C-alpha positions as a LaTeX table, in Angstrom:
\begin{tabular}{lrrr}
\hline
Residue & $x$ (\AA) & $y$ (\AA) & $z$ (\AA) \\
\hline
Met1 & 308.77 & 143.20 & 156.49 \\
Phe2 & 306.74 & 146.37 & 156.72 \\
Gln3 & 303.13 & 146.01 & 157.76 \\
Ile4 & 300.32 & 146.93 & 155.36 \\
Asp5 & 299.26 & 149.90 & 157.58 \\
His6 & 302.59 & 151.57 & 156.81 \\
Leu7 & 301.59 & 151.70 & 153.16 \\
Ser8 & 298.17 & 153.30 & 153.94 \\
Ile9 & 299.74 & 155.75 & 156.44 \\
Ala10 & 302.43 & 156.75 & 153.97 \\
Val11 & 300.02 & 157.26 & 151.05 \\
Asp12 & 297.65 & 159.35 & 153.28 \\
Ala13 & 300.60 & 161.50 & 154.52 \\
Leu14 & 302.08 & 162.10 & 151.10 \\
Cys15 & 298.89 & 162.75 & 148.97 \\
Ile16 & 297.25 & 165.91 & 150.50 \\
Glu17 & 298.58 & 169.02 & 148.77 \\
Lys18 & 297.16 & 171.44 & 151.37 \\
Arg19 & 299.58 & 170.02 & 153.90 \\
Ala20 & 302.62 & 170.64 & 151.70 \\
Thr21 & 305.33 & 173.08 & 152.61 \\
Arg22 & 306.42 & 175.52 & 149.94 \\
Ala23 & 310.00 & 174.97 & 148.87 \\
Ser24 & 310.77 & 178.56 & 149.65 \\
Asp25 & 309.78 & 178.02 & 153.25 \\
Trp26 & 311.34 & 174.62 & 153.74 \\
Asn27 & 314.43 & 174.56 & 156.00 \\
Gly28 & 314.80 & 170.87 & 156.76 \\
Leu29 & 315.49 & 171.47 & 160.44 \\
Ala30 & 312.58 & 169.48 & 161.90 \\
Ala31 & 313.70 & 166.49 & 163.85 \\
Ala32 & 311.51 & 164.19 & 161.73 \\
Glu33 & 313.27 & 165.32 & 158.62 \\
Asn34 & 316.67 & 164.14 & 159.92 \\
Asn35 & 315.43 & 160.54 & 159.51 \\
Ser36 & 315.07 & 158.39 & 156.45 \\
Gly37 & 311.70 & 158.33 & 154.71 \\
Leu38 & 309.60 & 159.34 & 151.71 \\
Tyr39 & 308.73 & 162.63 & 150.08 \\
Thr40 & 306.45 & 163.95 & 147.29 \\
Trp41 & 306.94 & 167.17 & 145.19 \\
Trp42 & 304.05 & 169.35 & 144.07 \\
Val43 & 303.94 & 172.09 & 141.47 \\
Asp44 & 301.74 & 175.20 & 141.20 \\
Arg45 & 299.72 & 176.18 & 138.15 \\
Glu46 & 302.36 & 178.47 & 136.62 \\
Gly47 & 305.07 & 175.92 & 137.16 \\
Ala48 & 303.01 & 173.21 & 135.58 \\
Glu49 & 302.41 & 175.39 & 132.51 \\
Ala50 & 306.16 & 176.00 & 132.17 \\
Leu51 & 306.94 & 172.19 & 132.42 \\
Ala52 & 304.19 & 171.32 & 129.95 \\
Gly53 & 305.37 & 173.96 & 127.53 \\
Gly54 & 308.89 & 172.60 & 127.63 \\
Leu55 & 307.78 & 168.99 & 127.20 \\
Gly56 & 305.02 & 169.58 & 124.66 \\
Val57 & 302.62 & 167.51 & 126.75 \\
Ser58 & 299.86 & 168.61 & 129.03 \\
Leu59 & 300.53 & 168.62 & 132.83 \\
Ser60 & 298.24 & 169.83 & 135.58 \\
Arg61 & 299.13 & 171.43 & 138.86 \\
Gly62 & 299.60 & 169.03 & 141.80 \\
Leu63 & 301.64 & 166.03 & 142.54 \\
Ile64 & 304.62 & 165.53 & 140.09 \\
Tyr65 & 307.27 & 163.45 & 141.74 \\
Gly66 & 308.08 & 161.15 & 144.70 \\
Gly67 & 311.01 & 159.38 & 146.13 \\
Gln68 & 312.93 & 158.11 & 149.15 \\
Ala69 & 315.95 & 159.15 & 151.23 \\
Gly70 & 318.16 & 156.68 & 153.16 \\
Ala71 & 317.04 & 153.30 & 151.97 \\
Thr72 & 319.49 & 150.36 & 152.19 \\
Arg73 & 320.86 & 149.60 & 148.73 \\
Trp74 & 319.85 & 146.16 & 147.51 \\
Pro75 & 320.99 & 143.62 & 146.50 \\
Ser76 & 324.32 & 144.70 & 148.01 \\
Gly77 & 322.85 & 145.51 & 151.43 \\
Thr78 & 324.91 & 148.67 & 151.57 \\
Lys79 & 323.69 & 150.99 & 154.34 \\
Ser80 & 322.82 & 154.64 & 153.68 \\
Glu81 & 323.12 & 157.46 & 156.17 \\
Gln82 & 321.12 & 159.90 & 153.97 \\
Thr83 & 318.27 & 161.75 & 155.53 \\
Leu84 & 315.16 & 163.52 & 154.17 \\
Ser85 & 316.72 & 166.80 & 155.09 \\
Gly86 & 319.93 & 166.03 & 153.25 \\
Arg87 & 318.29 & 164.57 & 150.22 \\
Ile88 & 315.94 & 167.52 & 149.73 \\
Gln89 & 318.26 & 170.34 & 150.68 \\
Ser90 & 321.57 & 169.08 & 149.32 \\
Asn91 & 320.43 & 167.14 & 146.25 \\
His92 & 317.17 & 168.75 & 145.17 \\
Leu93 & 317.00 & 172.36 & 146.21 \\
Ser94 & 320.73 & 173.18 & 146.03 \\
Gly95 & 322.36 & 170.34 & 144.29 \\
Thr96 & 323.18 & 169.73 & 140.61 \\
Ile97 & 321.42 & 167.85 & 137.85 \\
Arg98 & 324.26 & 165.35 & 137.91 \\
Ser99 & 323.38 & 164.37 & 141.51 \\
Ser100 & 319.57 & 164.52 & 141.32 \\
Thr101 & 317.28 & 162.64 & 138.95 \\
Phe102 & 314.41 & 165.07 & 139.83 \\
Arg103 & 316.53 & 168.14 & 139.10 \\
Arg104 & 317.65 & 166.52 & 135.82 \\
Thr105 & 314.06 & 166.01 & 134.75 \\
Leu106 & 313.09 & 169.58 & 135.62 \\
Ala107 & 316.12 & 170.93 & 133.76 \\
Ala108 & 315.30 & 168.89 & 130.66 \\
Ala109 & 311.82 & 170.37 & 130.66 \\
Leu110 & 312.89 & 173.97 & 131.39 \\
Val111 & 316.06 & 174.30 & 129.45 \\
Ser112 & 314.35 & 176.73 & 126.95 \\
Glu113 & 312.01 & 178.40 & 129.39 \\
Leu114 & 314.87 & 179.39 & 131.75 \\
Gly115 & 317.64 & 179.65 & 129.20 \\
Leu116 & 319.68 & 177.00 & 130.96 \\
Arg117 & 323.20 & 176.36 & 129.59 \\
Val118 & 324.21 & 172.70 & 129.34 \\
Val119 & 327.77 & 171.64 & 130.15 \\
Pro120 & 328.59 & 168.32 & 128.51 \\
Gly121 & 330.68 & 165.61 & 130.08 \\
Arg122 & 330.37 & 161.97 & 130.93 \\
Lys123 & 327.06 & 163.03 & 132.29 \\
Ala124 & 325.80 & 166.38 & 130.97 \\
Gly125 & 325.38 & 169.09 & 133.66 \\
Leu126 & 324.43 & 172.74 & 133.86 \\
Ala127 & 326.74 & 175.74 & 134.27 \\
Arg128 & 326.77 & 177.13 & 137.81 \\
Gln129 & 324.46 & 180.11 & 137.08 \\
Ser130 & 322.01 & 177.77 & 135.36 \\
Glu131 & 321.97 & 175.50 & 138.37 \\
Ala132 & 321.13 & 178.59 & 140.49 \\
Glu133 & 318.36 & 179.56 & 138.19 \\
Leu134 & 316.83 & 176.10 & 138.35 \\
Ser135 & 316.98 & 176.20 & 142.20 \\
Lys136 & 315.31 & 179.59 & 142.17 \\
Trp137 & 312.51 & 178.29 & 139.95 \\
Met138 & 312.01 & 175.28 & 142.22 \\
Arg139 & 311.68 & 177.45 & 145.31 \\
Ser140 & 309.20 & 179.65 & 143.47 \\
His141 & 306.86 & 176.96 & 142.10 \\
Leu142 & 307.24 & 173.80 & 144.11 \\
Ser143 & 306.00 & 172.46 & 147.47 \\
Leu144 & 306.74 & 169.15 & 149.26 \\
Leu145 & 305.55 & 166.73 & 151.76 \\
Val146 & 307.76 & 164.38 & 153.76 \\
Trp147 & 307.05 & 161.16 & 155.77 \\
Pro148 & 309.72 & 159.73 & 158.13 \\
Phe149 & 310.24 & 155.97 & 158.12 \\
Ala150 & 312.94 & 154.44 & 160.24 \\
Asp151 & 313.10 & 150.99 & 158.68 \\
Arg152 & 315.81 & 151.66 & 156.08 \\
Asp153 & 316.02 & 148.00 & 155.03 \\
Asn154 & 312.38 & 148.02 & 153.82 \\
Leu155 & 312.15 & 151.62 & 152.68 \\
Glu156 & 312.92 & 150.92 & 149.02 \\
Gln157 & 310.17 & 148.29 & 148.80 \\
Leu158 & 307.76 & 150.61 & 150.46 \\
Glu159 & 308.67 & 153.36 & 148.16 \\
Gly160 & 307.75 & 151.30 & 145.15 \\
Lys161 & 304.38 & 150.44 & 146.52 \\
Val162 & 303.62 & 154.06 & 147.49 \\
Leu163 & 304.60 & 155.33 & 144.04 \\
Ser164 & 302.47 & 152.67 & 142.48 \\
Arg165 & 299.48 & 154.03 & 144.44 \\
Leu166 & 300.22 & 157.70 & 143.88 \\
Asp167 & 301.56 & 157.49 & 140.31 \\
Pro168 & 303.47 & 160.79 & 140.27 \\
Pro169 & 303.51 & 161.78 & 136.53 \\
Met170 & 307.25 & 162.69 & 136.39 \\
Asn171 & 308.61 & 159.50 & 137.98 \\
Leu172 & 309.95 & 157.18 & 135.31 \\
Arg173 & 311.60 & 154.01 & 136.81 \\
Gly174 & 309.14 & 151.16 & 137.25 \\
Met175 & 306.15 & 153.26 & 136.17 \\
Arg176 & 303.71 & 152.65 & 133.43 \\
Ser177 & 304.30 & 154.36 & 130.03 \\
Thr178 & 302.48 & 157.64 & 129.39 \\
Pro179 & 302.85 & 160.43 & 126.79 \\
Leu180 & 304.29 & 162.65 & 129.52 \\
Arg181 & 306.83 & 160.11 & 130.57 \\
Ser182 & 307.83 & 159.47 & 126.96 \\
Ala183 & 308.33 & 163.16 & 126.51 \\
Ile184 & 310.53 & 163.38 & 129.66 \\
Arg185 & 312.68 & 160.50 & 128.44 \\
Leu186 & 313.20 & 162.31 & 125.06 \\
Ala187 & 313.92 & 165.66 & 126.81 \\
Arg188 & 316.47 & 164.00 & 129.10 \\
Lys189 & 318.10 & 162.24 & 126.17 \\
Asn190 & 318.32 & 165.62 & 124.24 \\
Leu191 & 319.91 & 167.16 & 127.36 \\
Ser192 & 322.56 & 164.40 & 127.51 \\
Asp193 & 323.17 & 164.46 & 123.71 \\
Ala194 & 323.89 & 168.25 & 123.55 \\
Ser195 & 325.59 & 168.70 & 120.19 \\
Pro196 & 328.60 & 170.91 & 119.21 \\
Ser197 & 326.21 & 173.31 & 117.66 \\
Gln198 & 324.59 & 173.87 & 121.06 \\
Val199 & 327.52 & 173.78 & 123.36 \\
Pro200 & 330.57 & 176.04 & 123.50 \\
Val201 & 333.96 & 174.54 & 122.60 \\
Val202 & 335.20 & 175.52 & 125.97 \\
Asp203 & 332.54 & 173.45 & 127.69 \\
Lys204 & 333.88 & 170.31 & 126.00 \\
Ile205 & 337.26 & 170.39 & 127.76 \\
Asn206 & 338.16 & 168.40 & 130.88 \\
Ala207 & 341.33 & 169.25 & 132.70 \\
Lys208 & 343.69 & 167.31 & 134.94 \\
Pro209 & 346.39 & 169.64 & 136.42 \\
Ser210 & 349.80 & 168.08 & 137.10 \\
Thr211 & 351.72 & 169.27 & 140.10 \\
Lys212 & 354.71 & 168.04 & 141.99 \\
Arg213 & 352.30 & 167.07 & 144.79 \\
Gly214 & 350.42 & 164.78 & 142.54 \\
Ala215 & 347.64 & 164.96 & 140.04 \\
Arg216 & 344.15 & 165.96 & 141.03 \\
Ser217 & 341.27 & 165.58 & 138.55 \\
Val218 & 339.04 & 168.61 & 138.09 \\
Thr219 & 336.64 & 169.96 & 135.49 \\
Leu220 & 337.05 & 173.47 & 134.08 \\
His221 & 333.60 & 173.61 & 132.49 \\
Glu222 & 332.18 & 176.18 & 134.77 \\
Glu223 & 335.17 & 178.46 & 135.18 \\
Ile224 & 335.88 & 178.48 & 131.52 \\
Ser225 & 332.27 & 179.16 & 130.70 \\
Glu226 & 332.01 & 182.02 & 133.07 \\
Ile227 & 334.96 & 183.66 & 131.54 \\
Leu228 & 334.05 & 183.10 & 127.89 \\
Ile229 & 330.27 & 182.89 & 127.96 \\
Ser230 & 329.82 & 186.12 & 126.14 \\
Asn231 & 332.56 & 185.61 & 123.51 \\
Gly232 & 330.06 & 185.02 & 120.63 \\
Asn233 & 332.47 & 182.61 & 118.87 \\
Arg234 & 331.35 & 179.75 & 116.75 \\
Trp235 & 331.09 & 176.25 & 118.15 \\
Met236 & 333.74 & 173.59 & 117.48 \\
Ser237 & 333.86 & 169.76 & 117.65 \\
Thr238 & 336.29 & 167.94 & 120.05 \\
Lys239 & 338.47 & 166.97 & 117.14 \\
Glu240 & 338.66 & 170.61 & 116.03 \\
Ile241 & 339.78 & 171.52 & 119.55 \\
Ala242 & 342.89 & 169.29 & 119.43 \\
Phe243 & 343.92 & 170.72 & 116.01 \\
Trp244 & 343.05 & 174.29 & 116.93 \\
Val245 & 345.08 & 174.24 & 120.17 \\
Asn246 & 348.14 & 172.60 & 118.59 \\
Glu247 & 348.09 & 174.95 & 115.65 \\
Arg248 & 348.36 & 177.92 & 117.96 \\
Gly249 & 351.38 & 176.62 & 119.73 \\
Leu250 & 349.72 & 176.22 & 123.12 \\
Tyr251 & 350.99 & 172.59 & 123.43 \\
Lys252 & 353.96 & 172.18 & 125.86 \\
Lys253 & 355.61 & 168.87 & 126.72 \\
Arg254 & 357.97 & 169.66 & 129.49 \\
Asp255 & 357.22 & 173.01 & 131.12 \\
Arg256 & 355.20 & 171.95 & 134.15 \\
Ser257 & 355.32 & 175.38 & 135.83 \\
Asp258 & 352.32 & 176.78 & 133.97 \\
Val259 & 350.56 & 173.97 & 132.25 \\
Thr260 & 347.30 & 172.09 & 132.43 \\
Gly261 & 346.74 & 168.58 & 131.08 \\
Phe262 & 343.73 & 168.55 & 128.83 \\
Gln263 & 341.81 & 165.41 & 127.93 \\
Val264 & 341.22 & 165.51 & 124.16 \\
His265 & 339.91 & 162.30 & 122.49 \\
Gly266 & 341.00 & 160.37 & 125.58 \\
Arg267 & 344.66 & 161.49 & 125.32 \\
Thr268 & 346.20 & 163.71 & 127.93 \\
Arg269 & 348.32 & 166.57 & 126.58 \\
Asn270 & 349.87 & 169.50 & 128.47 \\
Tyr271 & 348.75 & 172.96 & 127.41 \\
Ser272 & 349.44 & 176.43 & 128.71 \\
Lys273 & 346.97 & 177.85 & 131.24 \\
Leu274 & 346.68 & 180.66 & 128.73 \\
Phe275 & 344.22 & 179.97 & 126.03 \\
Glu276 & 343.86 & 181.93 & 122.86 \\
Arg277 & 340.47 & 183.39 & 121.99 \\
Asp278 & 339.72 & 186.17 & 119.46 \\
Gly279 & 343.51 & 186.76 & 119.12 \\
Gln280 & 343.96 & 187.19 & 122.85 \\
Leu281 & 345.26 & 184.85 & 125.58 \\
Val282 & 342.66 & 184.14 & 128.27 \\
Arg283 & 343.57 & 182.68 & 131.62 \\
Leu284 & 341.59 & 179.52 & 132.18 \\
Ile285 & 342.05 & 178.73 & 135.79 \\
Arg286 & 342.50 & 180.87 & 138.86 \\
Ser287 & 346.00 & 181.02 & 140.28 \\
\hline
\end{tabular}
């Protein structure tokens, strides 16, 4: 078990904002950051105002979030090789909202402020350009502190105690209820429940190409969106998609040379790579 002095040292190391490194200056190359450990995120005044505006609840500059990198997964005992550097750089600063709880919370609060475009799926995500906009915002308004801790088996337990002491306002799991946390949960739910009136029809399609070398699952959300983002067409439900595509004769059963299998209502159908839009055929995926 970890000693009580680890808790005090961790809290002291992670609670002083003036020691924080701006996200724009952070490169994750320090030897200490290639270890497991804890981190805290801090926001400047302008960033806090943007987050508060999106959530409709007051938020002050300062500490907003904390977490760990590399803890053993309990109760399974599965070991993790993740490092502070990998967690912060790959998941937070240049990841996606599907791979980072922190990014997801920020996106939910900033979706209107930054004009982020939601891409629905089993777990809603953002279009590639919107992920880039979120990363840019983070580098402009956030700072962070890290504290290496080599005992991966006890890191998760230590994280819980540190977060209990620091009480970062945007952490949700295991934290007491507050108006801000309630607003975050609602914003995250709204992000996940993006309706057809908010999301382009093309963003609702998952593709599974069939080839002689075997099937490989991919999503076309981003590529389709990049091609058709400015089309200005009305939105459609998933049920309408199936009817609309079949009606236009884009459904092919046997021609495997130029087809893509689309998942519509859980059923796989093969459609031409050429998709009709505004009376024209648009190529969906790159050859």
